[in-house]
Amino acid sequence: MPYCINCGRFLQEGEVCNCTANAQGAPVQQPNSAAPQGGQPYNGGMQPPPYPYNGQPYPNQPYPNQPYPVPTFNQQLAQPPKKSNAWILAIVIPLGIAALLIIAILAAILVPSMLGYTKKSKQSSMNSNASTLFKAGNTALIELDEEKKDIKGYYIISSDNSRNQAVPFDVEKFREKTANYFNKIGEYEYFMVCRDGAVEYTAIAKSWGDKSDYIGTYPPSNIDGIRLYRVDSSGYTHGSSSFSKDTKMSLSDLYKDASKEYASAK
């Protein structure tokens, strides 16, 4: 089959290509004896076969700087290489490591602060319970006094009857009146030191012997901890002795310490 020597387009017998129609004496190139027979062009007719023209490539060869690959018959063209996703890993992995480092740094800063805040919050809550018990106890003593009960003296009232000392009135009646002003009193263990019809000191916790319990005291400590019961030189409490809950004292230890102070001041 003939083809145009300028553009390489296949021509019908006797056809002159438009690109050479205006050229004078433009000869029609006859088929090369090396061309494939049967009228089937290479590569499905997409490109002309690379037959040389006087030893030179076609004037309009598709890839002038590269040799045009010519597949043989029944040979498939090579598949293009698959795109690599390695660039995704190169971005994601460093970003993930950086995020983990930021989280670790923030945790190292915030976790101790949160733990400290939690401890202070629990201690403050127990001190608030001790304050409520202090006020409820004083109100109960006032009511007993109005009922002409003997509330004078120096004594210790406790949630455990075996720890009561020198109480001059019915303790059960006192507890009933106190519960009217502190309805959660049944959930705690406690003791209070009273003198001449007034509560001087209260201590409260969830249990007597557990040193991990938070203990609330009133008057409160000035260091967010526990205040010990102390009697000053004038014979009254509100001494300045106090300690942090980190010293691991239980309510029972606090009661023993208050009992010694009570005995020495009695």
mmCIF file of C-alpha atoms in Angstrom:
data_model
loop_
_atom_site.group_PDB
_atom_site.id
_atom_site.type_symbol
_atom_site.label_atom_id
_atom_site.label_comp_id
_atom_site.label_asym_id
_atom_site.label_seq_id
_atom_site.Cartn_x
_atom_site.Cartn_y
_atom_site.Cartn_z
ATOM 1 C CA MET A 1 0.000 0.000 0.000
ATOM 2 C CA PRO A 2 1.476 3.425 -0.929
ATOM 3 C CA TYR A 3 2.038 6.116 1.702
ATOM 4 C CA CYS A 4 2.984 9.784 1.761
ATOM 5 C CA ILE A 5 6.714 10.378 2.018
ATOM 6 C CA ASN A 6 6.131 13.628 3.967
ATOM 7 C CA CYS A 7 3.548 12.716 6.606
ATOM 8 C CA GLY A 8 3.581 8.928 6.396
ATOM 9 C CA ARG A 9 -0.199 8.619 5.810
ATOM 10 C CA PHE A 10 -1.356 5.548 3.932
ATOM 11 C CA LEU A 11 -2.816 6.306 0.505
ATOM 12 C CA GLN A 12 -5.157 4.501 -1.829
ATOM 13 C CA GLU A 13 -3.922 3.429 -5.223
ATOM 14 C CA GLY A 14 -3.353 6.553 -7.290
ATOM 15 C CA GLU A 15 -4.182 8.954 -4.406
ATOM 16 C CA VAL A 16 -2.014 12.006 -3.836
ATOM 17 C CA CYS A 17 -1.699 13.286 -0.237
ATOM 18 C CA ASN A 18 -2.899 16.833 0.404
ATOM 19 C CA CYS A 19 0.436 17.793 1.909
ATOM 20 C CA THR A 20 2.196 17.073 -1.384
ATOM 21 C CA ALA A 21 -0.585 17.945 -3.836
ATOM 22 C CA ASN A 22 0.865 21.409 -4.456
ATOM 23 C CA ALA A 23 4.405 20.140 -4.835
ATOM 24 C CA GLN A 24 5.596 19.965 -8.464
ATOM 25 C CA GLY A 25 6.195 16.497 -9.702
ATOM 26 C CA ALA A 26 5.551 15.014 -6.249
ATOM 27 C CA PRO A 27 5.974 11.330 -6.840
ATOM 28 C CA VAL A 28 3.770 8.851 -5.072
ATOM 29 C CA GLN A 29 5.862 6.522 -2.996
ATOM 30 C CA GLN A 30 5.273 2.926 -3.889
ATOM 31 C CA PRO A 31 5.031 0.249 -1.256
ATOM 32 C CA ASN A 32 8.291 -0.978 0.166
ATOM 33 C CA SER A 33 8.942 -4.614 -0.370
ATOM 34 C CA ALA A 34 9.642 -4.952 3.355
ATOM 35 C CA ALA A 35 6.147 -3.734 4.309
ATOM 36 C CA PRO A 36 3.823 -6.301 5.839
ATOM 37 C CA GLN A 37 1.497 -8.056 3.432
ATOM 38 C CA GLY A 38 -2.225 -8.493 3.739
ATOM 39 C CA GLY A 39 -3.073 -4.788 4.012
ATOM 40 C CA GLN A 40 -2.730 -4.644 7.818
ATOM 41 C CA PRO A 41 -0.653 -1.771 9.168
ATOM 42 C CA TYR A 42 1.513 -2.065 12.266
ATOM 43 C CA ASN A 43 0.081 -1.251 15.633
ATOM 44 C CA GLY A 44 -3.536 -1.386 14.522
ATOM 45 C CA GLY A 45 -3.054 1.430 12.059
ATOM 46 C CA MET A 46 -2.243 3.938 14.771
ATOM 47 C CA GLN A 47 1.231 4.801 13.442
ATOM 48 C CA PRO A 48 3.009 4.079 10.155
ATOM 49 C CA PRO A 49 5.773 1.462 10.047
ATOM 50 C CA PRO A 50 9.228 2.960 10.366
ATOM 51 C CA TYR A 51 10.457 2.349 6.862
ATOM 52 C CA PRO A 52 13.464 4.557 6.091
ATOM 53 C CA TYR A 53 13.313 7.076 3.353
ATOM 54 C CA ASN A 54 16.650 7.056 1.622
ATOM 55 C CA GLY A 55 18.195 5.888 4.889
ATOM 56 C CA GLN A 56 16.546 8.748 6.892
ATOM 57 C CA PRO A 57 13.522 8.710 9.243
ATOM 58 C CA TYR A 58 10.185 10.114 8.138
ATOM 59 C CA PRO A 59 10.060 13.904 8.121
ATOM 60 C CA ASN A 60 7.121 13.885 10.612
ATOM 61 C CA GLN A 61 8.207 10.938 12.729
ATOM 62 C CA PRO A 62 6.209 10.990 16.039
ATOM 63 C CA TYR A 63 9.278 10.674 18.268
ATOM 64 C CA PRO A 64 12.120 12.437 16.437
ATOM 65 C CA ASN A 65 14.555 12.113 19.353
ATOM 66 C CA GLN A 66 13.772 8.489 20.225
ATOM 67 C CA PRO A 67 13.592 5.358 18.129
ATOM 68 C CA TYR A 68 9.993 4.341 17.609
ATOM 69 C CA PRO A 69 9.449 0.883 19.101
ATOM 70 C CA VAL A 70 7.913 -1.466 16.597
ATOM 71 C CA PRO A 71 6.070 -4.446 18.092
ATOM 72 C CA THR A 72 6.010 -7.651 16.168
ATOM 73 C CA PHE A 73 2.718 -9.187 15.162
ATOM 74 C CA ASN A 74 0.696 -10.760 18.021
ATOM 75 C CA GLN A 75 2.986 -9.050 20.574
ATOM 76 C CA GLN A 76 1.318 -6.942 23.312
ATOM 77 C CA LEU A 77 2.690 -3.566 24.226
ATOM 78 C CA ALA A 78 4.390 -3.316 27.628
ATOM 79 C CA GLN A 79 2.129 -2.131 30.475
ATOM 80 C CA PRO A 80 3.003 1.280 31.974
ATOM 81 C CA PRO A 81 4.562 1.111 35.454
ATOM 82 C CA LYS A 82 2.168 1.359 38.407
ATOM 83 C CA LYS A 83 2.171 4.535 40.481
ATOM 84 C CA SER A 84 3.953 4.202 43.808
ATOM 85 C CA ASN A 85 2.230 5.206 47.085
ATOM 86 C CA ALA A 86 5.513 5.518 48.972
ATOM 87 C CA TRP A 87 5.106 9.303 49.117
ATOM 88 C CA ILE A 88 1.983 8.846 51.269
ATOM 89 C CA LEU A 89 3.942 6.874 53.861
ATOM 90 C CA ALA A 90 6.740 9.435 53.713
ATOM 91 C CA ILE A 91 4.239 12.108 54.814
ATOM 92 C CA VAL A 92 1.950 10.137 57.156
ATOM 93 C CA ILE A 93 4.649 8.430 59.255
ATOM 94 C CA PRO A 94 6.524 11.630 60.265
ATOM 95 C CA LEU A 95 3.231 13.408 60.994
ATOM 96 C CA GLY A 96 2.071 10.472 63.145
ATOM 97 C CA ILE A 97 5.331 10.455 65.106
ATOM 98 C CA ALA A 98 5.113 14.215 65.634
ATOM 99 C CA ALA A 99 1.505 13.902 66.881
ATOM 100 C CA LEU A 100 2.475 11.163 69.358
ATOM 101 C CA LEU A 101 5.333 13.286 70.679
ATOM 102 C CA ILE A 102 3.009 16.267 71.181
ATOM 103 C CA ILE A 103 0.472 14.073 73.016
ATOM 104 C CA ALA A 104 3.207 12.625 75.255
ATOM 105 C CA ILE A 105 4.501 16.095 76.127
ATOM 106 C CA LEU A 106 1.014 17.395 76.916
ATOM 107 C CA ALA A 107 0.271 14.309 79.044
ATOM 108 C CA ALA A 108 3.500 14.796 81.012
ATOM 109 C CA ILE A 109 2.453 18.379 81.747
ATOM 110 C CA LEU A 110 -1.285 17.977 82.331
ATOM 111 C CA VAL A 111 -1.582 14.623 84.137
ATOM 112 C CA PRO A 112 0.289 15.705 87.316
ATOM 113 C CA SER A 113 -1.726 18.925 87.383
ATOM 114 C CA MET A 114 -4.980 16.999 87.039
ATOM 115 C CA LEU A 115 -3.958 14.560 89.787
ATOM 116 C CA GLY A 116 -3.075 17.447 92.079
ATOM 117 C CA TYR A 117 -6.387 19.127 91.314
ATOM 118 C CA THR A 118 -8.265 15.871 92.056
ATOM 119 C CA LYS A 119 -6.533 15.482 95.431
ATOM 120 C CA LYS A 120 -7.287 19.062 96.422
ATOM 121 C CA SER A 121 -10.897 18.660 95.304
ATOM 122 C CA LYS A 122 -11.398 15.515 97.409
ATOM 123 C CA GLN A 123 -9.715 17.082 100.426
ATOM 124 C CA SER A 124 -11.810 20.228 100.057
ATOM 125 C CA SER A 125 -14.972 18.112 99.851
ATOM 126 C CA MET A 126 -14.145 16.279 103.086
ATOM 127 C CA ASN A 127 -13.294 19.535 104.853
ATOM 128 C CA SER A 128 -16.695 20.828 103.725
ATOM 129 C CA ASN A 129 -18.326 17.758 105.312
ATOM 130 C CA ALA A 130 -16.422 18.443 108.539
ATOM 131 C CA SER A 131 -17.676 22.029 108.507
ATOM 132 C CA THR A 132 -21.264 20.852 107.994
ATOM 133 C CA LEU A 133 -20.870 18.371 110.867
ATOM 134 C CA PHE A 134 -19.436 21.151 113.067
ATOM 135 C CA LYS A 135 -22.456 23.404 112.432
ATOM 136 C CA ALA A 136 -24.975 20.555 112.735
ATOM 137 C CA GLY A 137 -23.435 19.454 116.047
ATOM 138 C CA ASN A 138 -23.609 22.960 117.496
ATOM 139 C CA THR A 139 -27.228 23.318 116.401
ATOM 140 C CA ALA A 140 -28.074 19.957 118.043
ATOM 141 C CA LEU A 141 -26.436 21.106 121.305
ATOM 142 C CA ILE A 142 -28.490 24.311 121.241
ATOM 143 C CA GLU A 143 -31.673 22.272 120.860
ATOM 144 C CA LEU A 144 -30.657 19.983 123.717
ATOM 145 C CA ASP A 145 -29.990 23.030 125.859
ATOM 146 C CA GLU A 146 -33.464 24.377 125.042
ATOM 147 C CA GLU A 147 -34.835 21.039 126.219
ATOM 148 C CA LYS A 148 -33.066 21.597 129.542
ATOM 149 C CA LYS A 149 -30.476 18.875 128.917
ATOM 150 C CA ASP A 150 -27.103 19.131 130.635
ATOM 151 C CA ILE A 151 -24.614 20.016 127.892
ATOM 152 C CA LYS A 152 -21.880 21.441 130.114
ATOM 153 C CA GLY A 153 -18.482 19.841 130.485
ATOM 154 C CA TYR A 154 -15.598 18.700 128.284
ATOM 155 C CA TYR A 155 -16.331 15.566 126.221
ATOM 156 C CA ILE A 156 -15.873 13.692 122.928
ATOM 157 C CA ILE A 157 -18.829 12.439 120.858
ATOM 158 C CA SER A 158 -18.137 9.773 118.211
ATOM 159 C CA SER A 159 -19.992 7.723 115.622
ATOM 160 C CA ASP A 160 -18.555 4.716 117.480
ATOM 161 C CA ASN A 161 -20.044 4.452 120.979
ATOM 162 C CA SER A 162 -16.837 2.884 122.320
ATOM 163 C CA ARG A 163 -14.996 6.124 121.521
ATOM 164 C CA ASN A 164 -17.356 8.465 123.359
ATOM 165 C CA GLN A 165 -15.798 10.155 126.386
ATOM 166 C CA ALA A 166 -17.623 11.806 129.316
ATOM 167 C CA VAL A 167 -20.763 12.703 127.354
ATOM 168 C CA PRO A 168 -23.344 14.042 129.885
ATOM 169 C CA PHE A 169 -26.505 13.449 127.786
ATOM 170 C CA ASP A 170 -28.178 10.839 125.562
ATOM 171 C CA VAL A 171 -25.885 10.458 122.549
ATOM 172 C CA GLU A 172 -28.587 8.848 120.392
ATOM 173 C CA LYS A 173 -30.802 11.879 120.871
ATOM 174 C CA PHE A 174 -27.879 14.095 119.862
ATOM 175 C CA ARG A 175 -27.269 12.022 116.698
ATOM 176 C CA GLU A 176 -30.893 12.273 115.679
ATOM 177 C CA LYS A 177 -30.842 16.036 115.981
ATOM 178 C CA THR A 178 -27.498 16.285 114.163
ATOM 179 C CA ALA A 179 -28.837 14.175 111.259
ATOM 180 C CA ASN A 180 -31.592 16.740 110.735
ATOM 181 C CA TYR A 181 -28.911 19.234 109.629
ATOM 182 C CA PHE A 182 -26.469 16.799 108.026
ATOM 183 C CA ASN A 183 -28.453 14.109 106.243
ATOM 184 C CA LYS A 184 -25.348 12.239 105.005
ATOM 185 C CA ILE A 185 -23.949 11.705 108.482
ATOM 186 C CA GLY A 186 -24.796 7.976 108.343
ATOM 187 C CA GLU A 187 -22.336 7.515 105.449
ATOM 188 C CA TYR A 188 -19.304 8.570 107.516
ATOM 189 C CA GLU A 189 -17.355 7.860 110.674
ATOM 190 C CA TYR A 190 -16.509 10.884 112.823
ATOM 191 C CA PHE A 191 -15.717 12.328 116.215
ATOM 192 C CA MET A 192 -16.115 15.794 117.679
ATOM 193 C CA VAL A 193 -14.601 17.451 120.728
ATOM 194 C CA CYS A 194 -17.066 19.594 122.717
ATOM 195 C CA ARG A 195 -16.629 22.008 125.608
ATOM 196 C CA ASP A 196 -19.388 23.653 127.666
ATOM 197 C CA GLY A 197 -22.173 23.255 125.129
ATOM 198 C CA ALA A 198 -20.168 24.046 121.959
ATOM 199 C CA VAL A 199 -18.324 21.908 119.390
ATOM 200 C CA GLU A 200 -14.642 22.862 119.204
ATOM 201 C CA TYR A 201 -13.313 20.373 116.673
ATOM 202 C CA THR A 202 -14.661 17.790 114.190
ATOM 203 C CA ALA A 203 -12.962 15.098 112.107
ATOM 204 C CA ILE A 204 -14.739 12.926 109.512
ATOM 205 C CA ALA A 205 -13.839 10.146 107.036
ATOM 206 C CA LYS A 206 -15.337 7.146 105.256
ATOM 207 C CA SER A 207 -13.758 4.686 107.712
ATOM 208 C CA TRP A 208 -11.735 4.573 110.915
ATOM 209 C CA GLY A 209 -8.721 2.570 109.838
ATOM 210 C CA ASP A 210 -8.114 3.144 106.096
ATOM 211 C CA LYS A 211 -5.110 5.469 105.725
ATOM 212 C CA SER A 212 -5.914 6.078 102.075
ATOM 213 C CA ASP A 213 -9.179 7.810 103.040
ATOM 214 C CA TYR A 214 -9.391 11.560 102.834
ATOM 215 C CA ILE A 215 -10.074 13.040 106.273
ATOM 216 C CA GLY A 216 -11.937 16.289 106.695
ATOM 217 C CA THR A 217 -11.336 18.484 109.746
ATOM 218 C CA TYR A 218 -12.830 21.674 111.080
ATOM 219 C CA PRO A 219 -11.266 24.126 111.724
ATOM 220 C CA PRO A 220 -9.597 23.367 108.384
ATOM 221 C CA SER A 221 -5.885 23.115 107.725
ATOM 222 C CA ASN A 222 -4.065 26.032 106.137
ATOM 223 C CA ILE A 223 -2.163 23.698 103.758
ATOM 224 C CA ASP A 224 -5.067 21.842 102.093
ATOM 225 C CA GLY A 225 -4.577 18.919 104.474
ATOM 226 C CA ILE A 226 -5.669 17.987 108.002
ATOM 227 C CA ARG A 227 -5.593 20.011 111.204
ATOM 228 C CA LEU A 228 -4.834 18.214 114.450
ATOM 229 C CA TYR A 229 -6.806 18.922 117.596
ATOM 230 C CA ARG A 230 -4.712 21.147 119.813
ATOM 231 C CA VAL A 231 -5.458 23.215 122.907
ATOM 232 C CA ASP A 232 -3.692 26.574 123.103
ATOM 233 C CA SER A 233 -2.360 28.293 126.212
ATOM 234 C CA SER A 234 -5.741 29.795 127.009
ATOM 235 C CA GLY A 235 -7.281 26.363 127.221
ATOM 236 C CA TYR A 236 -9.107 26.370 123.912
ATOM 237 C CA THR A 237 -8.568 24.649 120.581
ATOM 238 C CA HIS A 238 -7.790 26.077 117.109
ATOM 239 C CA GLY A 239 -4.077 25.487 117.438
ATOM 240 C CA SER A 240 -1.917 25.840 114.343
ATOM 241 C CA SER A 241 -0.661 22.251 114.122
ATOM 242 C CA SER A 242 -1.610 20.773 110.742
ATOM 243 C CA PHE A 243 -0.220 18.345 108.182
ATOM 244 C CA SER A 244 -0.793 17.155 104.644
ATOM 245 C CA LYS A 245 -2.818 14.022 103.944
ATOM 246 C CA ASP A 246 0.325 12.552 102.361
ATOM 247 C CA THR A 247 1.470 11.607 105.890
ATOM 248 C CA LYS A 248 -1.079 8.739 105.694
ATOM 249 C CA MET A 249 -2.935 9.086 108.996
ATOM 250 C CA SER A 250 -6.269 7.360 109.453
ATOM 251 C CA LEU A 251 -9.267 8.738 111.324
ATOM 252 C CA SER A 252 -8.404 6.328 114.155
ATOM 253 C CA ASP A 253 -4.888 7.808 114.388
ATOM 254 C CA LEU A 254 -6.377 11.282 114.459
ATOM 255 C CA TYR A 255 -8.767 10.237 117.242
ATOM 256 C CA LYS A 256 -5.929 8.798 119.334
ATOM 257 C CA ASP A 257 -3.965 12.023 118.961
ATOM 258 C CA ALA A 258 -7.014 14.113 119.930
ATOM 259 C CA SER A 259 -7.668 11.854 122.937
ATOM 260 C CA LYS A 260 -4.163 12.481 124.255
ATOM 261 C CA GLU A 261 -4.624 16.216 123.861
ATOM 262 C CA TYR A 262 -8.053 15.983 125.496
ATOM 263 C CA ALA A 263 -6.656 14.007 128.450
ATOM 264 C CA SER A 264 -3.824 16.473 129.001
ATOM 265 C CA ALA A 265 -6.140 19.485 128.885
ATOM 266 C CA LYS A 266 -8.921 17.977 130.978
#
